[in-house]
Coordinates of C-alpha atoms (C1' of nucleotides) in Angstrom, one line a residue:
Chain V
X1430 CA -52.4 -66.9 74.4
X1431 CA -50.6 -64.8 77.0
X1432 CA -49.7 -61.3 76.0
X1433 CA -46.0 -60.5 75.8
X1434 CA -45.7 -58.1 78.8
X1435 CA -43.0 -59.8 80.7
X1436 CA -39.5 -60.5 79.3
X1437 CA -38.5 -64.1 80.0
X1438 CA -35.7 -64.4 82.5
X1439 CA -33.6 -66.4 80.2
X1440 CA -33.6 -63.6 77.6
X1441 CA -32.9 -60.7 79.9
X1442 CA -33.0 -61.1 83.7
X1443 CA -32.7 -57.3 84.4
X1444 CA -35.6 -56.4 82.1
X1445 CA -37.6 -59.3 83.6
X1446 CA -37.3 -57.8 87.0
X1447 CA -38.3 -54.3 85.8
X1448 CA -41.2 -55.8 84.0
X1449 CA -42.5 -57.6 87.1
X1450 CA -42.3 -54.5 89.2
X1451 CA -44.2 -52.6 86.6
X1452 CA -46.8 -55.2 85.6
X1453 CA -47.5 -56.3 89.2
X1454 CA -48.2 -52.6 89.9
X1455 CA -46.0 -52.4 93.0
X1456 CA -44.0 -49.3 92.2
X1457 CA -43.2 -46.7 89.7
X1458 CA -40.0 -45.0 89.1
X1459 CA -40.4 -41.4 90.2
X1460 CA -38.5 -39.9 87.2
X1461 CA -39.0 -36.3 88.5
X1462 CA -36.9 -37.2 91.6
X1463 CA -33.7 -38.9 90.5
X1464 CA -33.4 -42.5 91.7
X1465 CA -36.5 -42.6 93.7
X1466 CA -39.7 -44.6 93.4
X1467 CA -43.4 -44.3 94.2
X1468 CA -44.8 -47.2 96.1
X1469 CA -48.2 -48.1 94.7
X1470 CA -50.9 -49.8 96.7
X1471 CA -49.8 -53.3 96.0
X1472 CA -46.2 -52.6 96.8
X1473 CA -47.1 -50.7 99.9
X1474 CA -49.5 -53.4 101.2
X1475 CA -46.6 -55.9 100.8
X1476 CA -44.2 -53.7 102.7
X1477 CA -46.7 -53.2 105.5
X1478 CA -47.0 -56.9 106.0
X1479 CA -43.2 -57.2 105.9
X1480 CA -42.9 -54.4 108.4
X1481 CA -45.4 -56.1 110.6
X1482 CA -43.4 -59.3 110.7
X1483 CA -40.2 -57.6 111.4
X1484 CA -41.6 -55.2 114.0
X1485 CA -43.1 -58.0 116.0
X1486 CA -39.7 -59.8 116.1
X1487 CA -37.9 -56.6 117.0
X1488 CA -40.3 -56.0 119.9
X1489 CA -40.2 -59.6 121.0
X1490 CA -36.5 -59.3 121.4
X1491 CA -36.9 -56.4 123.8
X1492 CA -36.6 -53.3 121.6
X1493 CA -38.7 -50.1 121.6
X1494 CA -39.4 -47.9 118.7
X1495 CA -38.3 -44.3 118.6
X1496 CA -38.0 -41.6 115.9
X1497 CA -35.0 -39.3 115.3
X1498 CA -34.7 -36.3 113.0
X1499 CA -34.4 -36.6 109.3
X1500 CA -31.6 -33.9 109.3
X1501 CA -28.3 -34.4 110.9
X1502 CA -25.7 -31.6 111.5
X1503 CA -22.9 -32.1 109.1
X1504 CA -20.3 -32.1 111.8
X1505 CA -21.8 -35.2 113.3
X1506 CA -21.1 -37.2 110.2
X1507 CA -17.5 -36.1 110.3
X1508 CA -16.8 -37.4 113.8
X1509 CA -16.1 -41.1 113.1
X1510 CA -13.2 -41.4 110.6
X1511 CA -14.2 -44.6 108.7
X1512 CA -17.8 -43.6 108.8
X1513 CA -17.0 -40.2 107.0
X1514 CA -14.9 -41.9 104.4
X1515 CA -17.7 -44.5 103.8
X1516 CA -20.6 -42.1 103.5
X1517 CA -19.3 -38.7 102.5
X1518 CA -19.6 -39.4 98.7
X1519 CA -23.2 -40.2 99.0
X1520 CA -24.8 -37.7 101.4
X1521 CA -27.2 -35.0 100.3
X1522 CA -26.9 -31.7 102.1
X1523 CA -29.3 -29.0 103.1
X1524 CA -27.5 -25.7 103.0
X1525 CA -30.4 -23.2 102.9
X1526 CA -33.7 -22.9 104.8
X1527 CA -36.2 -20.2 105.6
X1528 CA -34.7 -18.2 102.7
X1529 CA -31.3 -18.1 104.3
X1530 CA -27.9 -19.8 104.2
X1531 CA -27.5 -22.1 107.2
X1532 CA -24.7 -21.5 109.6
X1533 CA -24.0 -25.2 109.5
X1534 CA -25.3 -27.4 106.8
X1535 CA -27.5 -30.5 107.6
X1536 CA -27.1 -33.7 105.9
X1537 CA -30.1 -35.8 105.1
X1538 CA -29.5 -38.9 107.0
X1539 CA -27.9 -41.7 105.2
X1540 CA -28.1 -43.8 108.5
X1541 CA -28.4 -42.4 112.1
X1542 CA -25.5 -43.7 114.1
X1543 CA -24.2 -40.3 114.5
X1544 CA -27.3 -38.4 115.7
X1545 CA -28.3 -41.3 117.8
X1546 CA -24.8 -41.4 119.3
X1547 CA -25.2 -37.8 120.3
X1548 CA -28.4 -38.5 122.2
X1549 CA -27.2 -41.7 123.7
X1550 CA -24.3 -39.8 125.2
X1551 CA -26.8 -37.6 126.9
X1552 CA -29.1 -40.3 128.1
X1553 CA -26.6 -42.9 129.4
X1554 CA -25.1 -42.4 132.8
X1555 CA -24.8 -45.6 134.7
X1556 CA -24.6 -49.3 134.0
X1557 CA -28.2 -49.4 135.2
X1558 CA -29.2 -47.5 132.0
X1559 CA -27.8 -50.4 129.9
X1560 CA -28.6 -52.1 127.6
X1561 CA -30.4 -49.3 125.7
X1562 CA -32.4 -51.1 123.0
X1563 CA -34.1 -48.8 120.4
X1564 CA -35.2 -49.1 116.8
X1565 CA -36.6 -46.6 114.3
X1566 CA -38.5 -47.1 111.1
X1567 CA -37.7 -44.2 108.8
X1568 CA -36.5 -43.3 105.3
X1569 CA -32.9 -42.5 104.5
X1570 CA -31.1 -41.1 101.5
X1571 CA -28.0 -42.1 99.8
X1572 CA -27.1 -40.4 96.6
X1573 CA -26.5 -43.6 94.6
X1574 CA -25.0 -43.5 91.2
X1575 CA -27.0 -46.4 89.8
X1576 CA -30.5 -47.1 91.0
X1577 CA -33.0 -49.9 90.6
X1578 CA -36.5 -50.1 92.0
X1579 CA -36.4 -51.6 95.5
X1580 CA -32.8 -53.0 95.2
X1581 CA -31.2 -49.7 95.3
X1582 CA -32.9 -46.3 95.3
X1583 CA -31.7 -43.0 96.4
X1584 CA -34.3 -42.7 99.1
X1585 CA -35.3 -45.9 100.9
X1586 CA -37.4 -47.1 103.8
X1587 CA -35.9 -49.3 106.4
X1588 CA -35.6 -49.9 110.1
X1589 CA -32.3 -49.2 112.0
X1590 CA -31.8 -50.6 115.4
X1591 CA -29.3 -48.9 117.6
X1592 CA -28.3 -50.4 121.0
X1593 CA -25.7 -49.6 123.7
X1594 CA -24.2 -52.2 126.1
X1595 CA -21.9 -52.4 129.0
X1596 CA -19.6 -55.2 127.6
X1597 CA -18.3 -56.4 124.3
X1598 CA -19.8 -59.7 124.9
X1599 CA -23.3 -58.1 125.4
X1600 CA -22.9 -56.2 122.2
X1601 CA -21.8 -59.3 120.3
X1602 CA -24.8 -61.3 121.7
X1603 CA -27.2 -58.5 120.5
X1604 CA -25.7 -58.4 117.1
X1605 CA -26.1 -62.2 116.7
X1606 CA -29.5 -62.3 118.2
X1607 CA -30.8 -59.8 115.6
X1608 CA -29.1 -61.8 112.9
X1609 CA -30.6 -65.1 113.9
X1610 CA -33.9 -64.4 115.7
X1611 CA -35.1 -61.4 113.7
X1612 CA -33.5 -61.3 110.2
X1613 CA -32.9 -64.8 109.3
X1614 CA -36.0 -66.0 111.0
X1615 CA -38.1 -63.4 109.1
X1616 CA -36.4 -64.1 105.8
X1617 CA -36.9 -67.9 106.0
X1618 CA -40.3 -68.1 107.8
X1619 CA -42.2 -65.2 106.3
X1620 CA -40.4 -64.5 103.0
X1621 CA -39.6 -68.2 102.2
X1622 CA -36.1 -67.0 101.3
X1623 CA -33.3 -69.2 102.5
X1624 CA -30.4 -67.2 103.7
X1625 CA -26.8 -67.7 104.7
X1626 CA -25.8 -66.3 108.1
X1627 CA -22.4 -65.0 107.9
X1628 CA -19.6 -62.5 108.9
X1629 CA -18.5 -59.9 106.5
X1630 CA -14.8 -59.5 105.6
X1631 CA -12.9 -56.4 106.6
X1632 CA -13.2 -55.2 103.0
X1633 CA -16.9 -55.5 103.0
X1634 CA -17.9 -54.4 106.5
X1635 CA -19.8 -51.4 107.5
X1636 CA -17.8 -48.2 107.7
X1637 CA -17.0 -47.7 111.3
X1638 CA -18.0 -51.1 112.5
X1639 CA -15.8 -53.7 114.4
X1640 CA -17.6 -56.5 112.8
X1641 CA -20.5 -56.8 110.3
X1642 CA -22.8 -59.8 110.1
X1643 CA -25.2 -60.4 107.3
X1644 CA -27.8 -62.6 105.7
X1645 CA -27.1 -63.4 102.0
X1646 CA -29.7 -64.7 99.6
X1647 CA -29.3 -66.2 96.1
X1648 CA -31.3 -64.7 93.3
X1649 CA -32.5 -66.8 90.3
X1650 CA -29.6 -65.6 88.2
X1651 CA -27.2 -67.0 90.7
X1652 CA -26.2 -63.6 92.1
X1653 CA -26.0 -62.9 95.8
X1654 CA -28.1 -60.2 97.5
X1655 CA -27.3 -58.9 100.9
X1656 CA -30.7 -59.0 102.6
X1657 CA -29.8 -57.6 106.0
X1658 CA -26.9 -56.5 108.2
X1659 CA -26.1 -56.4 111.8
X1660 CA -23.1 -54.6 113.1
X1661 CA -21.1 -54.8 116.3
X1662 CA -19.7 -51.2 116.3
X1663 CA -17.3 -51.9 119.1
X1664 CA -16.4 -48.7 121.0
X1665 CA -15.8 -46.7 117.8
X1666 CA -18.9 -44.6 117.9
X1667 CA -18.9 -44.5 121.7
X1668 CA -15.5 -42.8 121.6
X1669 CA -16.6 -40.4 118.7
X1670 CA -19.7 -39.4 120.6
X1671 CA -18.6 -39.8 124.1
X1672 CA -21.2 -42.5 125.0
X1673 CA -20.0 -43.5 128.5
X1674 CA -21.4 -45.1 131.7
X1675 CA -20.2 -45.6 135.2
X1676 CA -19.8 -49.2 136.1
X1677 CA -20.4 -51.0 139.5
X1678 CA -17.0 -50.0 140.7
X1679 CA -17.6 -46.3 139.9
X1680 CA -15.3 -46.3 136.9
X1681 CA -16.3 -44.4 133.7
X1682 CA -16.3 -46.7 130.7
X1683 CA -17.1 -46.4 127.0
X1684 CA -20.3 -48.3 125.9
X1685 CA -20.3 -50.9 123.2
X1686 CA -22.8 -50.2 120.5
X1687 CA -24.5 -52.0 117.7
X1688 CA -26.6 -51.1 114.8
X1689 CA -28.6 -53.2 112.3
X1690 CA -31.0 -52.7 109.4
X1691 CA -33.2 -54.2 106.7
X1692 CA -34.8 -52.1 104.0
X1693 CA -37.3 -52.2 101.2
X1694 CA -34.6 -54.0 99.3
X1695 CA -36.1 -57.1 100.8
X1696 CA -39.0 -56.6 98.3
X1697 CA -36.5 -57.0 95.5
X1698 CA -35.2 -60.1 97.1
X1699 CA -38.7 -61.5 97.4
X1700 CA -39.4 -60.7 93.8
X1701 CA -36.1 -62.2 92.5
X1702 CA -36.3 -65.4 94.6
X1703 CA -39.9 -66.7 93.8
X1704 CA -41.3 -65.0 90.7
X1705 CA -41.4 -66.6 87.2
X1706 CA -42.0 -65.7 83.6
X1707 CA -45.8 -65.4 84.2
X1708 CA -45.2 -62.6 86.8
X1709 CA -44.9 -62.1 90.5
X1710 CA -45.1 -65.0 92.9
X1711 CA -45.7 -64.0 96.5
X1712 CA -45.4 -66.3 99.6
X1713 CA -48.8 -66.6 101.2
X1714 CA -47.7 -65.2 104.6
X1715 CA -46.8 -61.9 103.0
X1716 CA -49.3 -61.8 100.1
X1717 CA -51.7 -58.8 100.6
X1718 CA -54.3 -60.9 98.8
X1719 CA -54.0 -64.7 99.5
X1720 CA -57.1 -65.8 97.6
X1721 CA -58.9 -64.2 94.7
X1722 CA -62.3 -65.4 93.7
X1723 CA -63.4 -65.1 90.1
X1724 CA -67.1 -65.6 89.3
X1725 CA -68.1 -66.8 86.0
X1726 CA -71.5 -66.2 84.3
X1727 CA -73.0 -65.6 81.0
X1728 CA -76.1 -63.5 81.9
X1729 CA -77.8 -61.8 84.7
X1730 CA -79.6 -64.9 86.1
X1731 CA -76.3 -66.8 86.3
X1732 CA -74.5 -63.8 87.7
X1733 CA -76.9 -63.5 90.6
X1734 CA -76.8 -67.3 91.3
X1735 CA -73.0 -67.4 91.1
X1736 CA -72.5 -64.3 93.3
X1737 CA -74.9 -65.6 95.9
X1738 CA -72.9 -68.8 96.1
X1739 CA -69.6 -66.8 96.3
X1740 CA -71.1 -64.8 99.2
X1741 CA -72.1 -67.9 101.2
X1742 CA -68.6 -69.5 100.5
X1743 CA -66.6 -66.4 101.6
X1744 CA -68.8 -65.6 104.6
X1745 CA -66.5 -67.2 107.1
X1746 CA -63.3 -66.0 105.6
X1747 CA -62.9 -62.6 107.2
X1748 CA -60.1 -62.7 109.7
X1749 CA -58.9 -66.0 108.4
X1750 CA -57.9 -65.3 104.9
X1751 CA -56.9 -62.1 103.0
X1752 CA -59.2 -62.3 100.0
X1753 CA -60.9 -60.4 97.2
X1754 CA -63.9 -61.2 95.1
X1755 CA -63.2 -59.9 91.5
X1756 CA -66.7 -59.1 90.4
X1757 CA -65.8 -56.6 87.7
X1758 CA -68.0 -57.3 84.8
X1759 CA -66.0 -55.5 82.1
X1760 CA -63.4 -58.2 82.0
X1761 CA -63.6 -61.8 80.9
X1762 CA -62.6 -64.6 83.4
X1763 CA -59.6 -65.4 81.2
X1764 CA -58.3 -61.9 81.4
X1765 CA -58.7 -62.0 85.2
X1766 CA -56.8 -65.2 85.6
X1767 CA -53.9 -63.7 83.8
X1768 CA -54.0 -60.5 85.7
X1769 CA -54.0 -62.1 89.1
X1770 CA -51.2 -64.4 88.1
X1771 CA -49.2 -61.4 87.1
X1772 CA -49.8 -59.9 90.5
X1773 CA -48.7 -63.0 92.3
X1774 CA -51.9 -63.9 94.3
X1775 CA -51.2 -67.5 95.7
X1776 CA -54.6 -69.0 95.2
X1777 CA -57.4 -68.4 92.8
X1778 CA -60.9 -69.8 93.2
X1779 CA -63.1 -70.0 90.1
X1780 CA -66.9 -70.3 90.5
X1781 CA -69.2 -70.8 87.6
X1782 CA -72.9 -72.0 87.1
X1783 CA -71.7 -75.6 86.8
X1784 CA -69.9 -75.3 90.2
X1785 CA -73.0 -73.8 91.8
X1786 CA -75.0 -76.8 90.6
X1787 CA -72.4 -79.5 91.5
X1788 CA -71.3 -77.9 94.8
X1789 CA -67.7 -77.6 93.5
X1790 CA -65.1 -74.9 92.7
X1791 CA -61.9 -74.7 90.7
X1792 CA -58.8 -73.9 92.7
X1793 CA -55.6 -72.8 91.0
X1794 CA -52.2 -72.5 92.6
X1795 CA -49.9 -69.6 91.5
X1796 CA -46.8 -71.7 92.4
X1797 CA -47.7 -74.3 89.8
X1798 CA -48.6 -72.4 86.6
X1799 CA -51.1 -73.8 84.1
X1800 CA -53.4 -76.8 84.2
X1801 CA -51.2 -78.8 86.6
X1802 CA -51.9 -76.2 89.3
X1803 CA -55.6 -76.4 88.9
X1804 CA -58.1 -78.7 90.5
X1805 CA -61.8 -79.2 91.0
X1806 CA -62.7 -79.5 94.7
X1807 CA -65.9 -79.6 96.7
X1808 CA -67.2 -76.4 98.3
X1809 CA -67.6 -78.2 101.6
X1810 CA -64.5 -77.7 103.7
X1811 CA -63.1 -75.1 101.2
X1812 CA -61.9 -72.7 103.8
X1813 CA -59.8 -75.4 105.6
X1814 CA -58.5 -76.7 102.2
X1815 CA -57.5 -73.2 101.2
X1816 CA -55.7 -72.6 104.5
X1817 CA -53.9 -75.8 104.2
X1818 CA -52.9 -75.1 100.6
X1819 CA -51.5 -71.7 101.7
X1820 CA -49.2 -73.5 104.2
X1821 CA -48.2 -76.0 101.5
X1822 CA -47.3 -73.3 99.1
X1823 CA -45.3 -71.3 101.7
X1824 CA -43.3 -74.4 102.5
X1825 CA -43.0 -75.3 98.9
X1826 CA -41.5 -72.0 97.9
X1827 CA -39.0 -72.2 100.5
X1828 CA -38.0 -75.7 99.6
X1829 CA -37.8 -74.7 95.9
X1830 CA -35.6 -71.7 96.6
X1831 CA -33.4 -73.8 98.9
X1832 CA -33.0 -76.5 96.2
X1833 CA -32.3 -73.9 93.7
X1834 CA -29.5 -72.4 95.9
X1835 CA -28.0 -75.8 96.5
X1836 CA -28.0 -76.7 92.9
X1837 CA -26.2 -73.5 92.1
X1838 CA -23.6 -73.7 94.9
X1839 CA -20.4 -75.7 94.7
X1840 CA -17.2 -76.1 96.6
X1841 CA -14.3 -75.1 94.5
X1842 CA -10.7 -75.9 95.1
X1843 CA -8.8 -73.9 92.5
X1844 CA -8.9 -70.4 91.2
X1845 CA -10.0 -71.6 87.9
X1846 CA -12.9 -73.5 89.3
X1847 CA -13.9 -70.4 91.2
X1848 CA -14.0 -68.3 88.1
X1849 CA -16.3 -70.9 86.5
X1850 CA -18.6 -71.4 89.4
X1851 CA -19.3 -67.7 90.0
X1852 CA -20.8 -67.6 86.5
X1853 CA -23.6 -69.9 87.8
X1854 CA -23.9 -69.2 91.5
X1855 CA -22.2 -69.4 94.8
X1856 CA -18.6 -70.7 95.1
X1857 CA -17.5 -72.0 98.5
X1858 CA -13.8 -71.9 99.0
X1859 CA -11.2 -72.2 101.7
X1860 CA -9.7 -68.7 102.2
X1861 CA -6.8 -67.3 103.9
X1862 CA -6.1 -64.3 101.8
X1863 CA -5.8 -60.5 102.6
X1864 CA -8.1 -57.6 101.7
X1865 CA -5.7 -56.9 98.8
X1866 CA -6.1 -60.5 97.5
X1867 CA -9.8 -60.0 97.8
X1868 CA -9.8 -56.8 95.8
X1869 CA -7.6 -58.4 93.1
X1870 CA -10.1 -61.3 92.8
X1871 CA -12.9 -58.8 92.5
X1872 CA -11.1 -57.0 89.7
X1873 CA -10.3 -60.2 87.9
X1874 CA -13.7 -62.0 88.3
X1875 CA -16.3 -59.3 89.5
X1876 CA -17.0 -61.6 92.4
X1877 CA -16.6 -60.7 96.0
X1878 CA -16.5 -62.6 99.3
X1879 CA -20.2 -62.3 100.3
X1880 CA -19.6 -63.6 103.7
X1881 CA -17.8 -66.1 106.0
X1882 CA -20.6 -68.4 106.9
X1883 CA -21.1 -68.8 110.6
X1884 CA -21.7 -72.5 110.1
X1885 CA -18.2 -73.9 109.3
X1886 CA -17.4 -77.4 108.6
X1887 CA -14.3 -77.2 110.6
X1888 CA -12.3 -79.2 108.1
X1889 CA -8.8 -78.2 106.8
X1890 CA -8.2 -77.2 103.3
X1891 CA -5.9 -75.0 101.1
X1892 CA -6.8 -71.4 100.4
X1893 CA -8.1 -71.1 96.8
X1894 CA -5.9 -68.0 96.2
X1895 CA -2.8 -68.3 98.5
X1896 CA -2.5 -72.1 98.8
X1897 CA -2.0 -71.8 102.5
X1898 CA -3.7 -74.2 104.8
X1899 CA -6.8 -72.9 106.7
X1900 CA -10.1 -74.2 108.2
X1901 CA -12.0 -71.1 107.1
X1902 CA -14.5 -71.4 104.2
X1903 CA -16.0 -68.3 102.4
X1904 CA -18.8 -67.7 99.9
X1905 CA -17.7 -66.0 96.7
X1906 CA -20.4 -64.6 94.4
X1907 CA -21.3 -61.8 92.1
X1908 CA -23.6 -59.4 94.1
X1909 CA -26.3 -57.0 93.6
Chain Q
rC1155 C1' -19.0 -40.6 87.9
rG1156 C1' -16.8 -42.8 82.8
rG1157 C1' -18.6 -45.5 78.2
rG1158 C1' -23.0 -46.9 75.3
rG1159 C1' -28.5 -46.6 74.2
rC1160 C1' -33.1 -44.0 74.6
rG1161 C1' -36.9 -39.9 75.5
rU1162 C1' -43.1 -38.8 70.1
rG1163 C1' -51.3 -39.6 73.0
rG1164 C1' -51.9 -43.7 79.2
rC1165 C1' -48.3 -48.0 77.2
rU1166 C1' -45.1 -50.1 73.2
rC1167 C1' -43.2 -47.8 69.2
rA1168 C1' -42.9 -45.8 63.7
rG1169 C1' -41.8 -40.9 61.6
rC1170 C1' -35.8 -38.0 62.2
rC1171 C1' -30.9 -40.0 57.9
rU1172 C1' -32.9 -36.4 53.2
rG1173 C1' -36.8 -30.0 57.6
rG1174 C1' -42.8 -28.6 54.9
rU1175 C1' -50.7 -30.8 57.6
rA1176 C1' -48.1 -35.7 63.9
rG1177 C1' -49.1 -41.7 62.8
rA1178 C1' -50.0 -47.2 64.2
rG1179 C1' -51.2 -51.1 67.7
rC1180 C1' -52.8 -51.7 72.5
rA1181 C1' -55.3 -49.1 76.5
rC1182 C1' -59.5 -45.5 77.3
rC1183 C1' -65.0 -43.6 76.5
rG1184 C1' -70.2 -44.8 74.3
rC1185 C1' -73.6 -48.5 72.3
rG1186 C1' -74.7 -53.5 71.2
rU1187 C1' -73.3 -58.5 71.2
rU1188 C1' -70.1 -61.5 74.6
rU1189 C1' -68.0 -64.0 79.3
rG1190 C1' -65.1 -71.8 82.2
rG1191 C1' -57.6 -69.2 80.1
rG1192 C1' -55.9 -62.3 77.8
rA1193 C1' -63.8 -61.5 73.4
rC1194 C1' -66.0 -58.8 69.0
rG1195 C1' -68.4 -55.0 65.9
rC1196 C1' -69.5 -49.9 65.1
rG1197 C1' -68.6 -45.0 66.7
rG1198 C1' -65.5 -41.5 69.7
rG1199 C1' -61.8 -38.7 72.7
rG1200 C1' -56.8 -37.8 73.6
rG1201 C1' -50.1 -35.6 71.9
rU1202 C1' -46.7 -27.8 74.0
rC1203 C1' -42.9 -34.6 70.0
rG1204 C1' -38.4 -34.5 77.9
rU1205 C1' -36.4 -29.1 78.9
rG1206 C1' -34.1 -24.5 77.5
rG1207 C1' -31.7 -22.1 73.7
rG1208 C1' -29.8 -21.8 68.5
rU1209 C1' -30.0 -22.3 62.9
rU1210 C1' -34.1 -21.6 59.2
rC1211 C1' -39.4 -18.6 55.6
rA1212 C1' -40.5 -23.3 58.3
rA1213 C1' -37.9 -27.9 63.4
rA1214 C1' -40.4 -34.2 66.2
rU1215 C1' -36.6 -33.9 62.3
rC1216 C1' -30.3 -30.1 62.0
rC1217 C1' -26.8 -27.9 66.2
rC1218 C1' -25.8 -26.8 71.6
rU1219 C1' -27.4 -27.1 76.9
rC1220 C1' -29.7 -29.3 80.8
rC1221 C1' -33.0 -33.3 83.0
rG1222 C1' -34.5 -38.2 83.3
rC1223 C1' -34.7 -43.5 82.2
rC1224 C1' -32.2 -48.3 80.6
rC1225 C1' -27.5 -51.2 79.8
rC1226 C1' -22.1 -52.0 81.1
rG1227 C1' -18.2 -50.5 84.6
rA1228 C1' -16.5 -48.2 89.4
rC1229 C1' -19.4 -47.2 94.4
rC1230 C1' -23.1 -49.1 97.5
rA1231 C1' -28.7 -51.6 102.1

RNA sequence: CGGGGCGUGGCUCAGCCUGGUAGAGCACCGCGUUUGGGACGCGGGGGUCGUGGGUUCAAAUCCCUCCGCCCCGACCA
């Protein structure tokens, strides 16, 4: 009988999430530092794999990594009007250092547009210096009023890309390239999380941006999670920080800049997309341990025999599979099965004396819990079988998540339908309202326009709120 | 930041109302028996009761302060 360590999703989805984070040993709430978490080895190993997948894509698309200071002069933050208004309430300041009051306080970076803008202004002279394509991996701090592990923490780790271009078209192309080729590609191929690529409304866009694009994912409670954003900053920051270049005809022009980021929030998205009441479920491509081997024996003689067989079996795995042999002898096999299921390991191989005699092993799939996910297979060709199964699981998780999203998405044609649909998932509606209309809907329903999908059907319909004719459809949902 | 709940061995909690020797289960340590879906017996260790102050002969318990966590709301990657 399973112990009651994870609250079922149906009973309390929030508690379920916190239970998974704790029981899978990914992170611990730092309680001595408000709103912060400690990444434990399992959680950090997962993040390292995610970082690798993102970093590869960032570099493949022509960007180089750099690193800017953690502290930003307070006056920098004040330079771009919308930006100040957006971030002022949540910045932490450093006012003393070296035992003395500072002449000008620093803020702990909530994001780095401003300090990077300052340096871009110094570095960019001519159109030949463009485009400038940099990225940095760093931690940032936003003094959030309500925090949850991974989803919203006061300090979080992310990458922030910052680029400068000669024309609006170039900046726009960059913004979209990141959205499609880096973020959406990573989410769907590596995380197995289907995402909607969309444009943010004026109300939801980044403070200081011209346009914000995003990828939005659906969690298992039907709520939306913004998994990544890419902003075309127009010339707003270029004007505030005097980022200019001389063009081919010797005229000084303002640059067009972009910024884009994804954070450790992605870990929250991963958990809430795939995991079940038994614990964490990880997609094979990001699982720090893809295969765990549990040896079974009753005495020393069997132990030696089984471990020898396991040694032969796993000899060729290095470099092909991330695996672990769980040879702890103070736990029973049954305990280990449950523990590794809780931790989300995609495949488990069980090897006992009977298997050694018959040349077989038992293989259990994490994505299919219980007896149905378990089968007896020959030791011969095991490695290829495991590799094949990992691919199958990866694809299966994506398909399952996609099917879930589709089952919980509906086109609505009236405000009443909208109110009902957002209780269970995404509501797609024609939209021609204003920011004020949007705010009113949020107050009345607690749902917001998550995005205007970039894939539009192009058909004509009537706006769900104003009744006006429009071809634009949007996604309404309650969001994290 | 507003409303609500909570803070007691590592974890989950009882004890608080009605002040008087700090408890249970799980986990941990030792020994033995066990091991194909969360083993069992015997023995053992471990707690300034979140913090600071107050009331009292006496505070986990009553009062005040601060800190943190969880839930709801507003704000947000």
